[in-house]
Short mmCIF file of C-alpha atoms in Angstrom, two decimals:
data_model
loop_
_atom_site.label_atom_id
_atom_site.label_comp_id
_atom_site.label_asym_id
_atom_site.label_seq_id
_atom_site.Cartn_x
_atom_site.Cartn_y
_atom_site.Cartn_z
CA UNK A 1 13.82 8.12 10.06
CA UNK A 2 13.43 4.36 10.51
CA UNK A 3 12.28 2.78 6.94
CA UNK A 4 10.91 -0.74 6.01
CA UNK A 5 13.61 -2.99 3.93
CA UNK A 6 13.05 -4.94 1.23
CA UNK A 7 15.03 -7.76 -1.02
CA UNK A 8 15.81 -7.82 -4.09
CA UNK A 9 14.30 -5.14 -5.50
CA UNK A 10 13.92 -6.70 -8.56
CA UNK A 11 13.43 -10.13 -9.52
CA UNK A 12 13.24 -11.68 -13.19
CA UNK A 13 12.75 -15.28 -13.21
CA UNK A 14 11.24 -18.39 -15.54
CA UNK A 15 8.18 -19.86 -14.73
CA UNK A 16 8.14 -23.13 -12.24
CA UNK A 17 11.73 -21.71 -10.91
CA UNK A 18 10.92 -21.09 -6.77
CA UNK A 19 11.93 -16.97 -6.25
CA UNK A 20 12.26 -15.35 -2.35
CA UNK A 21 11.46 -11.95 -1.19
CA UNK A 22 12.79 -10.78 2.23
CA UNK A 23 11.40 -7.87 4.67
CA UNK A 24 13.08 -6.16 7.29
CA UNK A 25 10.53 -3.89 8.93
CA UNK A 26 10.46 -0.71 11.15
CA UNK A 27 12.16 -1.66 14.62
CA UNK A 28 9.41 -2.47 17.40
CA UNK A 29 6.97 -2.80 14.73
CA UNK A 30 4.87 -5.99 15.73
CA UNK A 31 2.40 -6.29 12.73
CA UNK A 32 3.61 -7.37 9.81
CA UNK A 33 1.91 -7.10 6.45
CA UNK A 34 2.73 -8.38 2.55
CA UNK A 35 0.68 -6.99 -0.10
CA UNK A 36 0.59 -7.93 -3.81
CA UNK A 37 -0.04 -5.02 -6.82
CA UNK A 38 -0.80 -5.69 -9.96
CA UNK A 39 -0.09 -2.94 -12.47
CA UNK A 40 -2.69 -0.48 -12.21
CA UNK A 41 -4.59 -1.77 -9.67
CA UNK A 42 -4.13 -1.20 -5.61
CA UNK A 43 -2.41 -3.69 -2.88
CA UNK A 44 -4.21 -6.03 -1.74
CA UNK A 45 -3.09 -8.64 1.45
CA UNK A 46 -1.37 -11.34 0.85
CA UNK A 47 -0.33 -12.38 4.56
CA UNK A 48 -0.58 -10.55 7.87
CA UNK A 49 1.66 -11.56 11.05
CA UNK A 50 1.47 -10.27 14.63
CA UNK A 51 5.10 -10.79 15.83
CA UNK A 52 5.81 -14.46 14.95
CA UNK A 53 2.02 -15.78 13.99
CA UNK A 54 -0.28 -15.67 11.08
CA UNK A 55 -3.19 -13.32 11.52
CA UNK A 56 -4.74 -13.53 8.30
CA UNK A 57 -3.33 -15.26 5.34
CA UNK A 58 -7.09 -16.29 3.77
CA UNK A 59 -6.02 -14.60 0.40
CA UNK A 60 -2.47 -16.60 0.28
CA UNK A 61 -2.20 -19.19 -2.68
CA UNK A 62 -0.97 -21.69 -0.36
CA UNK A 63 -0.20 -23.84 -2.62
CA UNK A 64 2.81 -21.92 -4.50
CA UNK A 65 2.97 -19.23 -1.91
CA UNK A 66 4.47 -19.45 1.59
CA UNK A 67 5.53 -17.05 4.17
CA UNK A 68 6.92 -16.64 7.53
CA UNK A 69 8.60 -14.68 10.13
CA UNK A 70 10.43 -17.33 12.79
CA UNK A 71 11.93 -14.82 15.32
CA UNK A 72 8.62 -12.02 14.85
CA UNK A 73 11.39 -9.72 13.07
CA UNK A 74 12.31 -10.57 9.74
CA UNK A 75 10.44 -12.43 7.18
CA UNK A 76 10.34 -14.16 4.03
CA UNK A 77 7.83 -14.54 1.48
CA UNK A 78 8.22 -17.65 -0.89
CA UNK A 79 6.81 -18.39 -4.11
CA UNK A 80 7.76 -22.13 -5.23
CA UNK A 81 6.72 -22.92 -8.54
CA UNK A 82 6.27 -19.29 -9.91
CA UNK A 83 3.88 -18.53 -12.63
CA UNK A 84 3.72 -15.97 -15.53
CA UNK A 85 0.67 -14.18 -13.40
CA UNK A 86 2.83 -13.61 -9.82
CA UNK A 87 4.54 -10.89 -12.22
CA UNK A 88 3.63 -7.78 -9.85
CA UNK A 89 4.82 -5.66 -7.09
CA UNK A 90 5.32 -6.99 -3.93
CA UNK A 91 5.20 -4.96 -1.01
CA UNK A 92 6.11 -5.22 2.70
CA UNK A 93 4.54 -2.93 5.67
CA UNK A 94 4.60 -2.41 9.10
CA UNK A 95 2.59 -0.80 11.70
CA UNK A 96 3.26 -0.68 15.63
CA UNK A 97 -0.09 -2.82 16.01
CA UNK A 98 -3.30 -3.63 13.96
CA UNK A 99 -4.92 -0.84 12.80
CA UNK A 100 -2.39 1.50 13.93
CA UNK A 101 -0.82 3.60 10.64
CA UNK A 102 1.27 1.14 7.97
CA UNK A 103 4.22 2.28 6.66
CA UNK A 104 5.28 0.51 3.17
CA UNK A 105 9.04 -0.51 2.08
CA UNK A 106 9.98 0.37 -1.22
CA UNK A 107 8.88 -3.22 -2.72
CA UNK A 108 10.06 -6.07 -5.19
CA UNK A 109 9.13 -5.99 -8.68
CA UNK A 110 8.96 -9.74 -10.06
CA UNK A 111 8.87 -10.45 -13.44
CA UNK A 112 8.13 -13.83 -14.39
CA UNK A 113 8.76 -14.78 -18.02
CA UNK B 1 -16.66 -6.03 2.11
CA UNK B 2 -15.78 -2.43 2.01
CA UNK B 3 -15.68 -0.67 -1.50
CA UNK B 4 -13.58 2.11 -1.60
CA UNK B 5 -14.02 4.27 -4.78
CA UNK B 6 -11.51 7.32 -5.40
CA UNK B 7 -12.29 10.26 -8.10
CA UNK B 8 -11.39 11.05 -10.46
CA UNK B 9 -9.48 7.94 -12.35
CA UNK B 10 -6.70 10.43 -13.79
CA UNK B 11 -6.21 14.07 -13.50
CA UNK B 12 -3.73 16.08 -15.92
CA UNK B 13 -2.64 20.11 -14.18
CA UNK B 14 0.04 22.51 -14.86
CA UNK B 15 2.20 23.31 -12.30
CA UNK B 16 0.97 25.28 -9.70
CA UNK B 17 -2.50 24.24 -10.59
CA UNK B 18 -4.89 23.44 -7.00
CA UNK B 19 -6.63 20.05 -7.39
CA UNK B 20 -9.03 17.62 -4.89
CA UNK B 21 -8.88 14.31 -4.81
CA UNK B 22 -12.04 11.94 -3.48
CA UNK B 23 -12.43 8.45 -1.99
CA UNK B 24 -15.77 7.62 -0.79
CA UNK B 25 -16.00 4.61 1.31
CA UNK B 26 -18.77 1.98 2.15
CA UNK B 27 -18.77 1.19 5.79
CA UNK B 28 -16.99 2.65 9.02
CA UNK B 29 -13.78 2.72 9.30
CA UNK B 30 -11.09 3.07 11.94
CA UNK B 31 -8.28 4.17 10.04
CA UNK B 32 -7.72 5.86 6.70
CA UNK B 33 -4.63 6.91 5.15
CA UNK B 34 -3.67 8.62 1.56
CA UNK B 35 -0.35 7.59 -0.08
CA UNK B 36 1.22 8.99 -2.97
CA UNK B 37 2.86 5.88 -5.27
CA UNK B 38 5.91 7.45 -7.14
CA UNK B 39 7.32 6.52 -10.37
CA UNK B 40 9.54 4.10 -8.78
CA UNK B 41 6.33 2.34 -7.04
CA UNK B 42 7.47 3.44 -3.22
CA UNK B 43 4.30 4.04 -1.18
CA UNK B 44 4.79 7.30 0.72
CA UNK B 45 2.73 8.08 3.82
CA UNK B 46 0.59 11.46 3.64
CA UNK B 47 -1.81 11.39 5.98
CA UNK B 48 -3.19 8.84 8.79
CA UNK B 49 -6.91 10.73 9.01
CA UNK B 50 -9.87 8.41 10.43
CA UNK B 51 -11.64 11.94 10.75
CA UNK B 52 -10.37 15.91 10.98
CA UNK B 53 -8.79 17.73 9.09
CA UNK B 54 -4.66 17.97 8.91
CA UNK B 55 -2.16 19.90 7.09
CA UNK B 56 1.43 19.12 5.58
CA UNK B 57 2.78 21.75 3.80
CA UNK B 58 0.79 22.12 0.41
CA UNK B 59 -1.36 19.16 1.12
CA UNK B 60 -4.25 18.32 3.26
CA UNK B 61 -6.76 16.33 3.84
CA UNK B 62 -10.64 16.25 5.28
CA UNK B 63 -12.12 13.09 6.73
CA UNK B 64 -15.81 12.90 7.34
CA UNK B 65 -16.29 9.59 8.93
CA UNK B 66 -20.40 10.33 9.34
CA UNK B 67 -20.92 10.89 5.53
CA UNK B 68 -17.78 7.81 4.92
CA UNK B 69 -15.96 10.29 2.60
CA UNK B 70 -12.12 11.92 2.70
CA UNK B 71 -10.57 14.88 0.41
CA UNK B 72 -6.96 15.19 -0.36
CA UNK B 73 -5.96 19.02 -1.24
CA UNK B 74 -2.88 20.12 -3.22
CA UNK B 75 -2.13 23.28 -3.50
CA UNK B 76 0.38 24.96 -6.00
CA UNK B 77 1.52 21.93 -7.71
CA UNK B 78 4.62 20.88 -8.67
CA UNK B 79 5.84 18.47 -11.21
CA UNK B 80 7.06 16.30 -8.63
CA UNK B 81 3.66 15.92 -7.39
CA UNK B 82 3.04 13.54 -10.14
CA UNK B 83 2.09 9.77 -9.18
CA UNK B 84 -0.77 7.83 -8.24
CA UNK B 85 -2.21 8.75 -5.17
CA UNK B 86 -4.20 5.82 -3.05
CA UNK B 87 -6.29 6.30 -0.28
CA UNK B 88 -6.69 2.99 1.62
CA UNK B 89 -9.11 2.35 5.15
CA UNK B 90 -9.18 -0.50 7.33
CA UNK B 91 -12.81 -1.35 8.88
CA UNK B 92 -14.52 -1.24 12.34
CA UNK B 93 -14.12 -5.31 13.47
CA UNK B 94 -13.28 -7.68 11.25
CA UNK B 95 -9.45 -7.48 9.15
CA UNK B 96 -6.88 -5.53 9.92
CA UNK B 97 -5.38 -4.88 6.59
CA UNK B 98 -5.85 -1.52 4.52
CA UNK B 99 -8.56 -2.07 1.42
CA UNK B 100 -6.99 0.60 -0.94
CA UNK B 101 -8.79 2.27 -4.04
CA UNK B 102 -7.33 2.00 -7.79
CA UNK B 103 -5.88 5.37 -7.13
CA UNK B 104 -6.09 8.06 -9.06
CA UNK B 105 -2.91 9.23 -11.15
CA UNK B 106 -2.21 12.62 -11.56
CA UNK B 107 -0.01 14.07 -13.77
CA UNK B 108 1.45 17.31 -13.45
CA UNK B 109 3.19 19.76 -15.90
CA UNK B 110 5.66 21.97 -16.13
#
């Protein structure tokens, strides 16, 4: 069965270093999604891309956080300085198209100290 | 936006227990799926259920989009059942991303 990837899947790292997370998702899978979850809490959307644009990226810190996804396959989420509160789960998905069912890779747990 | 409220918080069974788990909603919505969140923090698909009813083994799950509630069965539980289980909708226009609950975590034992 074909499975999102994520990389690394963990991360520990000092505050104002700049820390990557990559995604690989489900092949043919257009929509691409990163979520952030904070302990005990639920995703929420960090950045959403239909093949190689941004859909919705209003809850991106854009000023520490970038993403993108050049060739609408891949992507890369940035964070560039990081701070103690990025420390969280973060979590790639893809679906065939909006709305359709999201499946979830098995996420990067940063740790910021 | 949407609030989506799931109950109860936590839930504690011994195995082979039968539980329901609730997530009320506040507006339509065109999709709604349940994960279950393992130790390890993997999000596992259950169910994609906008509305019906479906079945997967000892779990199911009951979507009634008119009344903007869904109920996820489990049925002679198992230790492995343990996790946090999120149920997460997407609305009618507007966003495309899922708005998930805070879960609830149930823990199950032996």
């Amino acid at each position: 069965e074909a499975e999102v990837a994520q990389s690394p899947r963990y991360k520990i790292t000092e505050k104002s270093q700049a820390v990557a997370f990559w995604c690989d998702p489900i092949s043919g899978h257009a929509t691409l999604y990163w979520y952030r979850q904070i302990l005990g809490q639920g995703p929420e959307l960090l950045v959403q891309f239909q093949d190689e644009s941004v859909v919705d990226d209003s809850q991106l810190p854009k000023d520490r956080f970038s993403a993108e996804r050049l060739k609408g396959v891949d992507s890369t989420l940035k964070i560039q300085p990081a701070e103690l509160g990025d420390s969280a789960m973060y979590l790639c998905a893809s679906s065939l198209a909006g709305r359709e069912t999201q499946y979830f890779g098995p996420g990067t747990r940063l740790l910021v100290l | 936006g949407i609030q989506v409220e799931q109950s109860p918080p936590d839930l504690i069974l011994q195995e082979g227990a039968n539980s329901t788990l609730r997530c009320n909603f506040s507006d339509s919505v065109n999709n709604l799926q349940w994960f279950h969140q393992n130790p390890w923090g993997q999000l596992i698909n259950l169910f994609y259920i906008p509305s019906g009813t479906k079945q997967n083994g000892r779990l199911s799950a009951t979507t009634v989009a008119t009344e903007r509630y869904s109920l996820l069965y489990i049925s002679s539980s198992q230790t492995t059942d343990s996790g946090v289980y999120f149920c997460a909708v997407i609305t009618q226009g507007g966003s495309e991303k899922l708005v998930f609950g805070k879960g609830t975590k149930l823990t199950v034992n032996p």
